[in-house]
Tab-separated table of C-alpha atoms in Angstrom:
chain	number	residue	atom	x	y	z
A	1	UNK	CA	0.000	0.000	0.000
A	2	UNK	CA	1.030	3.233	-1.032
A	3	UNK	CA	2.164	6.020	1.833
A	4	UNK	CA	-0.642	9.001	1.690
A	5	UNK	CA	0.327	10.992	4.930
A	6	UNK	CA	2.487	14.080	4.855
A	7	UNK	CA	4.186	16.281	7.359
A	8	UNK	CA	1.403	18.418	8.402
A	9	UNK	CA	3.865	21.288	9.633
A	10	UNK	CA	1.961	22.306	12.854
A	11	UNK	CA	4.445	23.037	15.310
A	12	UNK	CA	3.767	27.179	15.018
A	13	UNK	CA	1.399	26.789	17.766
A	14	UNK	CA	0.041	30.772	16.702
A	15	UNK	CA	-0.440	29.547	13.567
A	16	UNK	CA	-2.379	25.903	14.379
A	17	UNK	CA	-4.402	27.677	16.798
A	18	UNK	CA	-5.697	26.597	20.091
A	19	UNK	CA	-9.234	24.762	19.663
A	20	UNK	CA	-8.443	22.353	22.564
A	21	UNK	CA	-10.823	19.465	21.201
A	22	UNK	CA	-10.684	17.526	17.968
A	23	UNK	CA	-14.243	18.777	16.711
A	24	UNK	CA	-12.308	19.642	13.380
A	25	UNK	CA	-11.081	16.594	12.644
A	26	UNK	CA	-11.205	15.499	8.994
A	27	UNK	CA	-10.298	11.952	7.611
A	28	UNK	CA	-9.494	10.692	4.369
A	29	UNK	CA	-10.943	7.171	3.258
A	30	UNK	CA	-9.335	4.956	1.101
A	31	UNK	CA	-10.367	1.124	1.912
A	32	UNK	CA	-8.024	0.153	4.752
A	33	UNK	CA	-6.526	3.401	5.800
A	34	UNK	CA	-6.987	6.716	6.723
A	35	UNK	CA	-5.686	9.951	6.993
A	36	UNK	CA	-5.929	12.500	10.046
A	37	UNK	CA	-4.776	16.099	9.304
A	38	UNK	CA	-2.791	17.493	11.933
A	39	UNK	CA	-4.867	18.211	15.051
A	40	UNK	CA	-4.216	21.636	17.296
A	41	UNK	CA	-2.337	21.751	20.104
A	42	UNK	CA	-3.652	20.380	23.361
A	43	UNK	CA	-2.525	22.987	25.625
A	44	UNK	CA	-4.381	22.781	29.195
A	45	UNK	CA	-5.961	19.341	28.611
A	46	UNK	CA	-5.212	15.711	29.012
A	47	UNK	CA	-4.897	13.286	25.341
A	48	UNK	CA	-7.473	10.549	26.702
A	49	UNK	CA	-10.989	11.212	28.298
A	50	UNK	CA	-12.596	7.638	27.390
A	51	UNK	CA	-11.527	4.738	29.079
A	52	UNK	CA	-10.327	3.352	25.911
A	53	UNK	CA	-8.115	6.186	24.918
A	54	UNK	CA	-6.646	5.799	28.846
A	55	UNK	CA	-5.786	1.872	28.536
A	56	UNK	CA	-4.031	3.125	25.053
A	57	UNK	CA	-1.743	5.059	26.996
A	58	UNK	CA	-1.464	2.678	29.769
A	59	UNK	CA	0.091	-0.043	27.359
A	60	UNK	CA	2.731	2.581	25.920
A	61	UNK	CA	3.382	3.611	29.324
A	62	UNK	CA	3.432	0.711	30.754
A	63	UNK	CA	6.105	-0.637	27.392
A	64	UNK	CA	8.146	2.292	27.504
A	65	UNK	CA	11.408	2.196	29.516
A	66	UNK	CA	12.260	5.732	29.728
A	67	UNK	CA	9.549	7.693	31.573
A	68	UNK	CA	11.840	10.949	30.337
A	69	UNK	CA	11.435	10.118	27.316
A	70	UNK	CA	7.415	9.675	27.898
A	71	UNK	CA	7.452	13.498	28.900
A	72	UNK	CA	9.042	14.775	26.204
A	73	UNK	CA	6.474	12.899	24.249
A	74	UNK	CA	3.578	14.529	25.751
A	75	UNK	CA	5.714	17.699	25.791
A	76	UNK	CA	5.623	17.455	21.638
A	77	UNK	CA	1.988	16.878	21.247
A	78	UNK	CA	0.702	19.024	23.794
A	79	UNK	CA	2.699	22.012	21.368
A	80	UNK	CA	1.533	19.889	18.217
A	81	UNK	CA	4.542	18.729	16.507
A	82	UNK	CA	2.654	15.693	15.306
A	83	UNK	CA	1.606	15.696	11.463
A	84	UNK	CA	-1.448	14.156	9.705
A	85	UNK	CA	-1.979	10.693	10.915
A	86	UNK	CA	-2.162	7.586	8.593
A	87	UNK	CA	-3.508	4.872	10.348
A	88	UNK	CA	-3.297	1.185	8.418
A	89	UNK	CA	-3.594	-2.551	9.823
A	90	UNK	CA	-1.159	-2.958	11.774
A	91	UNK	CA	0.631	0.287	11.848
A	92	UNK	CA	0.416	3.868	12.587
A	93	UNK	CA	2.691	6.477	10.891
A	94	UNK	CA	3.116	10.400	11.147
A	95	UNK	CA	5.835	12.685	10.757
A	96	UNK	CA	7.201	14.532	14.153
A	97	UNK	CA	9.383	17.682	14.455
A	98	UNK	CA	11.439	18.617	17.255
A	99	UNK	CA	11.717	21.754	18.825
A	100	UNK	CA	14.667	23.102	16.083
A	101	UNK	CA	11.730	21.664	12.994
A	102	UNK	CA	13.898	18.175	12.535
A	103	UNK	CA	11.710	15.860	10.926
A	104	UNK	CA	11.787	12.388	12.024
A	105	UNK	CA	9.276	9.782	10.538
A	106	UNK	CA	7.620	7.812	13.371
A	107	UNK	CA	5.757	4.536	13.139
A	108	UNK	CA	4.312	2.761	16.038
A	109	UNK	CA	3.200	-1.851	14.987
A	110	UNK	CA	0.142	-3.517	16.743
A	111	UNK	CA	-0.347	-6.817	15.766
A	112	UNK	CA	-3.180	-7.138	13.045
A	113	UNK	CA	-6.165	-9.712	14.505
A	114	UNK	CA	-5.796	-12.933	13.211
A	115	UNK	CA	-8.831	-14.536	10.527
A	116	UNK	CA	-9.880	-16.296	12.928
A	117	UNK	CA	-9.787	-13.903	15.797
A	118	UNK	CA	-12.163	-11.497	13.604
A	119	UNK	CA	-14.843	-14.515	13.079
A	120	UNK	CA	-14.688	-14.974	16.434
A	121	UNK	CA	-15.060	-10.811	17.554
A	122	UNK	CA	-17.989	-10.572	14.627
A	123	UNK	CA	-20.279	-13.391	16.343
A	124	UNK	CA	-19.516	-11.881	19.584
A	125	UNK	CA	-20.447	-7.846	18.327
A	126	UNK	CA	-23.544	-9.654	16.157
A	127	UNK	CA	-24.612	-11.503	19.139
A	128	UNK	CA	-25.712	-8.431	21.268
A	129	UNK	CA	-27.272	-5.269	19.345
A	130	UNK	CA	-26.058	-3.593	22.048
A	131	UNK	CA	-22.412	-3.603	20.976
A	132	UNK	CA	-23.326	-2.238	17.382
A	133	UNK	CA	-25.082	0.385	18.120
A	134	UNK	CA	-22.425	1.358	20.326
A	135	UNK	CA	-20.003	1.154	17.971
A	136	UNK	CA	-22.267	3.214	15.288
A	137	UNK	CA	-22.533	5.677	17.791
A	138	UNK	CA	-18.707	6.138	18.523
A	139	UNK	CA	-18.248	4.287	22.186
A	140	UNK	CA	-16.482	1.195	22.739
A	141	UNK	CA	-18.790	0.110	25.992
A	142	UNK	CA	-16.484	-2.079	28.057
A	143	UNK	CA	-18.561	-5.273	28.208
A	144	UNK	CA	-17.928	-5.363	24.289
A	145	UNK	CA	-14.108	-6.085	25.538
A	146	UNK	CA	-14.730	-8.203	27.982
A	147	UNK	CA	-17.189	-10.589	25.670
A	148	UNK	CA	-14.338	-10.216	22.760
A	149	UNK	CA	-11.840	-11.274	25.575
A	150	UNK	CA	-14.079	-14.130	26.758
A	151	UNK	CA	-13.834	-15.320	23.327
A	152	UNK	CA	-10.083	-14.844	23.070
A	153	UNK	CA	-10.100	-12.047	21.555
A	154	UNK	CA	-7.616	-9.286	23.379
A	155	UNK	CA	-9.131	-5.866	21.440
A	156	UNK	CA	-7.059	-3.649	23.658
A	157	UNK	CA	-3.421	-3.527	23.606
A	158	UNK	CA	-1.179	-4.501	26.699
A	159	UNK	CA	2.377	-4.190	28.043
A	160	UNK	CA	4.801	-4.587	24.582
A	161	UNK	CA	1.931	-5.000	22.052
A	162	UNK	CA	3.117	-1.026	21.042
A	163	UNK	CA	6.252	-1.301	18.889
A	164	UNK	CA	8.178	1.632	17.548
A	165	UNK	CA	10.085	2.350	14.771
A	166	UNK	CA	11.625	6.199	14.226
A	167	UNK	CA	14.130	7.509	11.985
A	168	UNK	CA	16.399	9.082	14.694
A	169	UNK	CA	17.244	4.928	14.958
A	170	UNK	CA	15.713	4.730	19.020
A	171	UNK	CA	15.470	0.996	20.428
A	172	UNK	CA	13.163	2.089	22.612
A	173	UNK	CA	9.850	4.422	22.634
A	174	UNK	CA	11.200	7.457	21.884
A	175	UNK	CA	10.080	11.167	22.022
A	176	UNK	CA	8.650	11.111	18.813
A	177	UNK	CA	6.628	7.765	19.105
A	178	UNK	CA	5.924	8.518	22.150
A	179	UNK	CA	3.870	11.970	20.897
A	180	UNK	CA	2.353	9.872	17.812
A	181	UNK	CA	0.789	7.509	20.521
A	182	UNK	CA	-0.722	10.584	22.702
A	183	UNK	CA	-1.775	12.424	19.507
A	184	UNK	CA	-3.635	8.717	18.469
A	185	UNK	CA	-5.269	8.672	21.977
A	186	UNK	CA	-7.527	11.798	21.335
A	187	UNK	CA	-8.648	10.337	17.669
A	188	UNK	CA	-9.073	7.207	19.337
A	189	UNK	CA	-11.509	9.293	22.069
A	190	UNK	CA	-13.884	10.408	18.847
A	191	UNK	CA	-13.948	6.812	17.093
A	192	UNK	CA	-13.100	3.688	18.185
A	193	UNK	CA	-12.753	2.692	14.946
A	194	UNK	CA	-9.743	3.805	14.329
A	195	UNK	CA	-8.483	1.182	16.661
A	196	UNK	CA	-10.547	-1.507	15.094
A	197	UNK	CA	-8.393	-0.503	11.678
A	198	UNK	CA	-5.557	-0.911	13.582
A	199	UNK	CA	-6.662	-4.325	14.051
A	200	UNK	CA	-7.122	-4.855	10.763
A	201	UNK	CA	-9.946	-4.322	9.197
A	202	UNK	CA	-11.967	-1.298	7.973
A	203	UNK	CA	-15.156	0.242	9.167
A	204	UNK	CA	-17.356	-0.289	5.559
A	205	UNK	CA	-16.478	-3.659	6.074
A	206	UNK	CA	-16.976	-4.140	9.475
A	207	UNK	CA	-20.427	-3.041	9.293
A	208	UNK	CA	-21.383	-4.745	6.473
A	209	UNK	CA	-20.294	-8.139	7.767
A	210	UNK	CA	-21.747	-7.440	10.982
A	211	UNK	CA	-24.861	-6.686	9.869
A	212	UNK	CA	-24.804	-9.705	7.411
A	213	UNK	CA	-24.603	-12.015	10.692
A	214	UNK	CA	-27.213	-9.853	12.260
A	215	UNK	CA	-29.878	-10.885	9.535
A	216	UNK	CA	-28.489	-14.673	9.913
A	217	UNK	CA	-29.104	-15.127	13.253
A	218	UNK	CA	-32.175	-13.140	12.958
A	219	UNK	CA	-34.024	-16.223	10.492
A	220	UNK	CA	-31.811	-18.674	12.677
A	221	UNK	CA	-34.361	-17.131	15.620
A	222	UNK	CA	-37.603	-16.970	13.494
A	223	UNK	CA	-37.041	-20.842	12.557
A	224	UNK	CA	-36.625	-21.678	16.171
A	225	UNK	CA	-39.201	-20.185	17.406
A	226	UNK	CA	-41.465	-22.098	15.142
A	227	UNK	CA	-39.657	-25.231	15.535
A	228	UNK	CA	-40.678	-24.585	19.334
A	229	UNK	CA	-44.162	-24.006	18.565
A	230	UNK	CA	-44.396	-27.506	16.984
A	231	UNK	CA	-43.015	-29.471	19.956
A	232	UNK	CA	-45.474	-32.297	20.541
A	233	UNK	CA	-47.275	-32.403	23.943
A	234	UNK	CA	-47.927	-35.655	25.663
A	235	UNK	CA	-51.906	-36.658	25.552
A	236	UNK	CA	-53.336	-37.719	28.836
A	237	UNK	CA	-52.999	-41.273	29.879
A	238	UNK	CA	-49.377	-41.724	28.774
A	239	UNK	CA	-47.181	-43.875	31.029
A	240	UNK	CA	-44.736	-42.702	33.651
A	241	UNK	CA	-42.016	-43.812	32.713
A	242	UNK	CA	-42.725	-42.437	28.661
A	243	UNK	CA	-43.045	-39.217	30.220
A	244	UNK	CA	-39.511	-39.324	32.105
A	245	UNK	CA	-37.846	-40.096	29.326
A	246	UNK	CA	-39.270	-37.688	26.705
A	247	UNK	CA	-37.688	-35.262	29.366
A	248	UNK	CA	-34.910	-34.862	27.028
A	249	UNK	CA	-36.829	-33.258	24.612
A	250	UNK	CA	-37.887	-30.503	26.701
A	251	UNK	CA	-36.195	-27.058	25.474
A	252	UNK	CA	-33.524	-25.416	27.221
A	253	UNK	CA	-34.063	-22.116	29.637
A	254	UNK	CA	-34.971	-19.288	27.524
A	255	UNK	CA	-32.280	-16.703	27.617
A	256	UNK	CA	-32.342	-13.873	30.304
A	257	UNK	CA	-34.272	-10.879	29.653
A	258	UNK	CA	-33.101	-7.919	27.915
A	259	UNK	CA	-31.763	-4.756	29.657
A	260	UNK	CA	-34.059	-2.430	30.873
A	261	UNK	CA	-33.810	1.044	28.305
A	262	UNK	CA	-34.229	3.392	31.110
A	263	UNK	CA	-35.452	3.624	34.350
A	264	UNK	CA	-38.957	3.265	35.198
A	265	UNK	CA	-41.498	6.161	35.699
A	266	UNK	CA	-41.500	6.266	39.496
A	267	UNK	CA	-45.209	7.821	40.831
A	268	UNK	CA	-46.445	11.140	41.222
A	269	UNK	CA	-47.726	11.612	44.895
A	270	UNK	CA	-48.346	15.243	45.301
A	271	UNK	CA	-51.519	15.392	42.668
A	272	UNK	CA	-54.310	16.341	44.841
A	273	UNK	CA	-55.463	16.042	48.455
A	274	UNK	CA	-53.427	17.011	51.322
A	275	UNK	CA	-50.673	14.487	52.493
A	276	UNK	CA	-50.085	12.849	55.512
A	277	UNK	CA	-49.147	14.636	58.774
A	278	UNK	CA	-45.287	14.621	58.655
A	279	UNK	CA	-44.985	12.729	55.173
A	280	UNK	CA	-42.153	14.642	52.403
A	281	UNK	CA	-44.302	14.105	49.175
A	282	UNK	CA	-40.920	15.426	47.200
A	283	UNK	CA	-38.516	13.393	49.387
A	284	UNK	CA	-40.564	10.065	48.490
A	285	UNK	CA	-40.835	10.561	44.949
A	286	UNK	CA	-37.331	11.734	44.601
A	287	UNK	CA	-36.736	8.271	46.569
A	288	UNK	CA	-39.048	6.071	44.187
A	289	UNK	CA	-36.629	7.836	40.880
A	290	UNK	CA	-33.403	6.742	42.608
A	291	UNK	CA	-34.635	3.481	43.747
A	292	UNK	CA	-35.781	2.760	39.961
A	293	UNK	CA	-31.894	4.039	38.341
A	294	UNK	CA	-30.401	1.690	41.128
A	295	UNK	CA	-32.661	-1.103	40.177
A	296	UNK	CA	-32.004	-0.475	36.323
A	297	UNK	CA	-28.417	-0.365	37.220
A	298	UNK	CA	-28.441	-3.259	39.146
A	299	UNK	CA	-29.740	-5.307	36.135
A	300	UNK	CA	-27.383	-4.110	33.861
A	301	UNK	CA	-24.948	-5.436	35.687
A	302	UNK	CA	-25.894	-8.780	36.579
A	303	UNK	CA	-26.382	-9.427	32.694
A	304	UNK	CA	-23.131	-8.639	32.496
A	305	UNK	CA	-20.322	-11.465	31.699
A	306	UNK	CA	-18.737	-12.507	34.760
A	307	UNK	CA	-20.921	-11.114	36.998
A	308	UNK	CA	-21.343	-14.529	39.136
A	309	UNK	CA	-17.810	-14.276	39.650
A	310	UNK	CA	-17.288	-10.631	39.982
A	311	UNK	CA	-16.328	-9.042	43.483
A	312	UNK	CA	-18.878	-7.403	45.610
A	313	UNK	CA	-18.457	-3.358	45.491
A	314	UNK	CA	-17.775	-2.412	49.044
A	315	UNK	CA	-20.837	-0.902	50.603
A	316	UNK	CA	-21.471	3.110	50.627
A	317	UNK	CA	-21.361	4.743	54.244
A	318	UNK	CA	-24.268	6.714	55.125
A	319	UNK	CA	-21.862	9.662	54.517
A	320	UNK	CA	-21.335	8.123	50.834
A	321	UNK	CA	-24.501	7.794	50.212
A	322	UNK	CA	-26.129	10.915	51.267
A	323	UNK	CA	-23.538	12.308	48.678
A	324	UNK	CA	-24.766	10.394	46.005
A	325	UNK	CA	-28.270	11.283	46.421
A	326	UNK	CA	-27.462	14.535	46.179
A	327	UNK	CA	-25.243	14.756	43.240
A	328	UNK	CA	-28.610	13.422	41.278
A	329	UNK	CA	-30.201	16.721	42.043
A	330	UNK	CA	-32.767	16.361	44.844
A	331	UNK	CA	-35.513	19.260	45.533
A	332	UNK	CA	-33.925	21.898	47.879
A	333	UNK	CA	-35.595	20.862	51.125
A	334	UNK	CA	-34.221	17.142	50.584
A	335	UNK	CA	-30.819	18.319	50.169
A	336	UNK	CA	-31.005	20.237	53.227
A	337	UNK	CA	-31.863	17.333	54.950
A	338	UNK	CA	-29.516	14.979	53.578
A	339	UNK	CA	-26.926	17.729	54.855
A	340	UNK	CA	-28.527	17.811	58.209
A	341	UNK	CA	-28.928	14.084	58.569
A	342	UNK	CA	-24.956	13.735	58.128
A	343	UNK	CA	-24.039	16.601	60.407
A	344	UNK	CA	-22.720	18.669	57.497
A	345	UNK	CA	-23.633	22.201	55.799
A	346	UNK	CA	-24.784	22.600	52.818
A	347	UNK	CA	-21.258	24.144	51.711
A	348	UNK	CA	-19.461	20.925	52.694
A	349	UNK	CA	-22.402	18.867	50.944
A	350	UNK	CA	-21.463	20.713	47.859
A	351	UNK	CA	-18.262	20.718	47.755
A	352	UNK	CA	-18.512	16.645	48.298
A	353	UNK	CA	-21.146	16.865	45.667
A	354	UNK	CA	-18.130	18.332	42.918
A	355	UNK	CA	-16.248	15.665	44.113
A	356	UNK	CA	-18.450	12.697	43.557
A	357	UNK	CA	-19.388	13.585	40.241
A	358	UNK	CA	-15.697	14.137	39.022
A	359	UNK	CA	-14.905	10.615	40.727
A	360	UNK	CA	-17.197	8.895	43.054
A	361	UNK	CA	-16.436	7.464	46.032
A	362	UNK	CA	-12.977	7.487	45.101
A	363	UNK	CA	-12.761	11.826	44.131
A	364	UNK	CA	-14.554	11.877	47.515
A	365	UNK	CA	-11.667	9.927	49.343
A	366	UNK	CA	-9.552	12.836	47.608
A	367	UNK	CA	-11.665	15.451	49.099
A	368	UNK	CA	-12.016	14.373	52.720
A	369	UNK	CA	-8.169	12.149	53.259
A	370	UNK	CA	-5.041	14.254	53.632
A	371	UNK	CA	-2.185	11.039	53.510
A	372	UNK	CA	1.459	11.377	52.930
A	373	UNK	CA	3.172	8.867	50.186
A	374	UNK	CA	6.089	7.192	51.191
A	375	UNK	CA	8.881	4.433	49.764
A	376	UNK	CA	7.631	3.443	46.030
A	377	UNK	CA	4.649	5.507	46.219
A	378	UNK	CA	6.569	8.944	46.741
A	379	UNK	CA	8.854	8.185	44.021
A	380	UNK	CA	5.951	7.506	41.378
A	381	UNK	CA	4.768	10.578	42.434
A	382	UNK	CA	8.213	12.720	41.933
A	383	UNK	CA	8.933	10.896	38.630
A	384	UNK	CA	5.106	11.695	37.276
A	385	UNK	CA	5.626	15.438	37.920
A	386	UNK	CA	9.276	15.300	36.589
A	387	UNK	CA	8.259	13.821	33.410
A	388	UNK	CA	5.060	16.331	33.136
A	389	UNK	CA	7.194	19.657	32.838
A	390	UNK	CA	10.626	18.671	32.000
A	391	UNK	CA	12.433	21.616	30.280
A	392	UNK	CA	9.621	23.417	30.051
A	393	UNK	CA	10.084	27.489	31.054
A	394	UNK	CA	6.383	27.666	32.452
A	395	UNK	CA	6.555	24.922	34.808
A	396	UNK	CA	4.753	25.983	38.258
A	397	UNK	CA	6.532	26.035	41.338
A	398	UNK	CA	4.923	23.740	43.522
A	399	UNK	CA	4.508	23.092	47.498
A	400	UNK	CA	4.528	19.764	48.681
A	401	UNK	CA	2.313	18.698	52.119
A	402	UNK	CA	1.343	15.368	51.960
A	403	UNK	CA	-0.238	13.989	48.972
A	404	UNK	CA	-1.150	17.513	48.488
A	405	UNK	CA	1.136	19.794	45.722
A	406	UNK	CA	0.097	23.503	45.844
A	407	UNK	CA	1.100	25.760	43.039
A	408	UNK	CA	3.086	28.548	44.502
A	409	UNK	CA	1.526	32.096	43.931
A	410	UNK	CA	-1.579	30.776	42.303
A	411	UNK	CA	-5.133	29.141	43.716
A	412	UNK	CA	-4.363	26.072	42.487
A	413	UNK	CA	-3.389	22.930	43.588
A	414	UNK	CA	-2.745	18.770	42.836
A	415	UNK	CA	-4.275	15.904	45.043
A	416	UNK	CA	-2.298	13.015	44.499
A	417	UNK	CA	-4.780	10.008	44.662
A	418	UNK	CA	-3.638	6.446	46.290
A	419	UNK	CA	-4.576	4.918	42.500
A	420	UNK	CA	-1.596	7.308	41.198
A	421	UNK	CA	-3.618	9.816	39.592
A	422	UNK	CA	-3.812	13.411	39.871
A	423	UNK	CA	-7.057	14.861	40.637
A	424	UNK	CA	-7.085	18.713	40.609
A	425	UNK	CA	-8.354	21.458	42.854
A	426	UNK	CA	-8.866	25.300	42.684
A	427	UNK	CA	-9.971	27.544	45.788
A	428	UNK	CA	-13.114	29.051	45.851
A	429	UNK	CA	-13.875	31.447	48.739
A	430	UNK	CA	-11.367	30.419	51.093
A	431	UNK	CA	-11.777	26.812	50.680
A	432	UNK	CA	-10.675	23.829	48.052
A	433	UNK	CA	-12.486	22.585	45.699
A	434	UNK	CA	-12.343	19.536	43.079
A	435	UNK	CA	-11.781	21.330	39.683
A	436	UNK	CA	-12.121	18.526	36.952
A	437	UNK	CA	-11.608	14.752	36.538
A	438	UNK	CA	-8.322	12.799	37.333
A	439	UNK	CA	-5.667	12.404	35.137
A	440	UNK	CA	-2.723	10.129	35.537
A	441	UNK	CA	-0.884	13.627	33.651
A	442	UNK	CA	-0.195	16.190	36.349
A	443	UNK	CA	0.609	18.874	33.946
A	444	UNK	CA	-3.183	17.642	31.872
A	445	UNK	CA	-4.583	17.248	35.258
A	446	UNK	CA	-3.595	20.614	36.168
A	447	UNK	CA	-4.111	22.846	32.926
A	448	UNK	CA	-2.924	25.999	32.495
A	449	UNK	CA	-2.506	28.214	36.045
């Protein structure tokens, strides 16, 4: 196959302008690869917000040796050095500059899926309609891995599956594959496709093989169901022992019910007539919408594969949970009394409120535990913000307490989270307060101060 990407000479950072999202994306089609121009800098914002895009980067950081090398990496695509993007089976290819314009032509090898891997992933994604229309609508929902892994498929890549090749002759991941793999996250974040190419095989053909299963299995269904229909019932007066034995016959379990859409319509209480002495009409009905989410929830997951064997989630404290009825928007009065009920404020509800929804039970951990890393954990941390603004003139000046890094001069500051990542915080009226998602990027998680 002929090479169709060029340099795409974007490192004037004035001149690529600063969109900070890849809304402008454009890609050229040609069978089994495309072309990405050159996206805009990513100044002030991390390269991976689905979970997808993050286990991307996990596998190059986990295959990558040099975790200097890593941040000058980021360092290039954050300032977008990285030109258009040609993305074939097996391979990914652009062109990266360094900071005096050098071009160096980066390529970065995932192994293709095998023939009979993709069989095997088709049934799988034809199986549930779920998992297309997913797919047709851009997500990669992760029970769609873990059925394609069930089967043996690994979609994802893990610890060495990212190889690189570069013309300044590296062994290792080098600065320039290193920003070819962060630019990939974010077009990996608008279409998982792009990682099914990778794979192997295009999106035309993906979805017309898919759906060419779908319609199989489909009549396969009609003809059972008919089939089922005819089974032959036994008359009265047959034997015992002729019944026992037709037992064989009988047809299996029918298969569990579908997933529930969305939640049911809970009741309206406060039409009419004057409620009951001491009875919260909105607190109950707000109760009745949250208990029918949790149940729909619930469901969800125990369809899910694995779910017999799957750990219990450790239960919410009554300080937990009053925080996550809350972040689902409750009538004033019932927030005040969740507030109450926990011996808080409403300030402190909200600020654990911010939290919650930027990381659950986890971001509220952040929030509420001041801890101070030690040994392995303390070095991670050092090396992660090391790597984050290496070289770089505008790096803050930062004040370590804890697990706590305060930017010097400025209201901002970085929580450093016992799962390694970053979660960042501004202050608002004296107080701190959670200021976006974590990132497992300081200098992403941070943005610009």
């Amino acid at each position: 196959m002929t090479d169709t990407w060029d340099t795409g000479d974007t490192w004037d950072t004035e001149e690529a302008g600063d969109t900070g999202d890849t809304g402008d994306i454009r890609a050229a089609q040609d069978g089994r690869e495309r072309v990405f121009e050159a996206l805009p800098p990513a100044r002030g914002r991390g390269f991976a917000r689905t979970w997808w895009g993050r286990a991307w980067l996990k596998a190059l950081e986990d295959t990558a040796l040099d975790g200097q090398q890593l941040g000058r990496g980021r360092k290039h695509a954050r300032e977008g050095a990285v030109g258009a993007v040609a993305v074939r089976p097996g391979r990914i290819t652009a062109v990266v500059r360094d900071r005096d314009r050098t071009p160096h032509r980066s390529d970065v090898l995932l192994q293709e899926l095998s023939d009979a891997e993709w069989e095997r992933l088709l049934d799988v994604v034809a199986d549930r309609s779920g998992h297309i229309a997913a797919l047709l609508d851009r997500d990669m929902p992760p029970q769609l891995v873990e059925d394609a892994a069930a089967a043996g498929v690994e979609l994802l890549p893990g610890i060495g599956d990212l190889e690189p090749r570069c013309g300044c002759e590296a062994w290792d991941h080098c600065p320039h594959t290193a920003a070819l793999c962060y630019q990939v996250a974010r077009l990996l974040d608008e279409d998982p496709f792009v990682l099914l190419l990778m794979r192997g095989r295009g999106e035309r053909e993906l979805l017309d093989d898919i759906q060419a299963r779908s319609v199989a299995r489909a009549a396969g269904r009609a003809a059972g169901d008919a089939a089922e229909e005819a089974t032959i019932r036994v008359p009265e007066g047959v034997p015992a022992r002729e019944t026992f034995a037709a037992a064989a016959a009988v047809p299996p379990l029918p298969a569990p019910p579908p997933a529930v859409a969305a939640p049911g319509r809970p009741p309206v209480l406060s039409g009419g007539g004057e409620p009951a002495p001491g009875v919260d009409v909105a607190a109950l009905e707000f109760l009745a919408a949250d208990a029918a989410a949790r149940a729909r929830r619930l469901l969800a997951e125990a369809l899910a594969p694995g779910h017999a064997t799957a750990p219990l989630p450790a239960a919410l404290t009554p300080w937990e949970d009053a925080v996550r009825l809350a972040a689902a928007g409750p009538p004033a009065g019932v927030a005040d009394r969740l507030a109450a009920g926990c011996g808080r404020d409403r300030g402190e509800l909200a600020r654990a409120v911010r939290a919650w929804e930027h990381g659950g039970p986890a971001g509220l951990a952040v929030l509420e535990e001041e801890w101070t890393p030690s040994g392995e954990a303390l070095s991670r941390a050092r090396a992660s913000l090391a790597a984050a603004w290496e070289g770089e003139e505008t790096a803050p000046r930062l004040r370590a307490v804890g697990n706590r890094w305060t930017v010097v001069g400025a209201d901002a500051q970085l929580r450093y989270g016992r799962d390694g990542r970053w979660w960042p915080y501004r202050k608002e009226r004296g107080r701190w307060w959670p200021a976006g998602p974590p990132d497992p990027d300081p200098a992403a998680a941070l943005g610009p101060v």
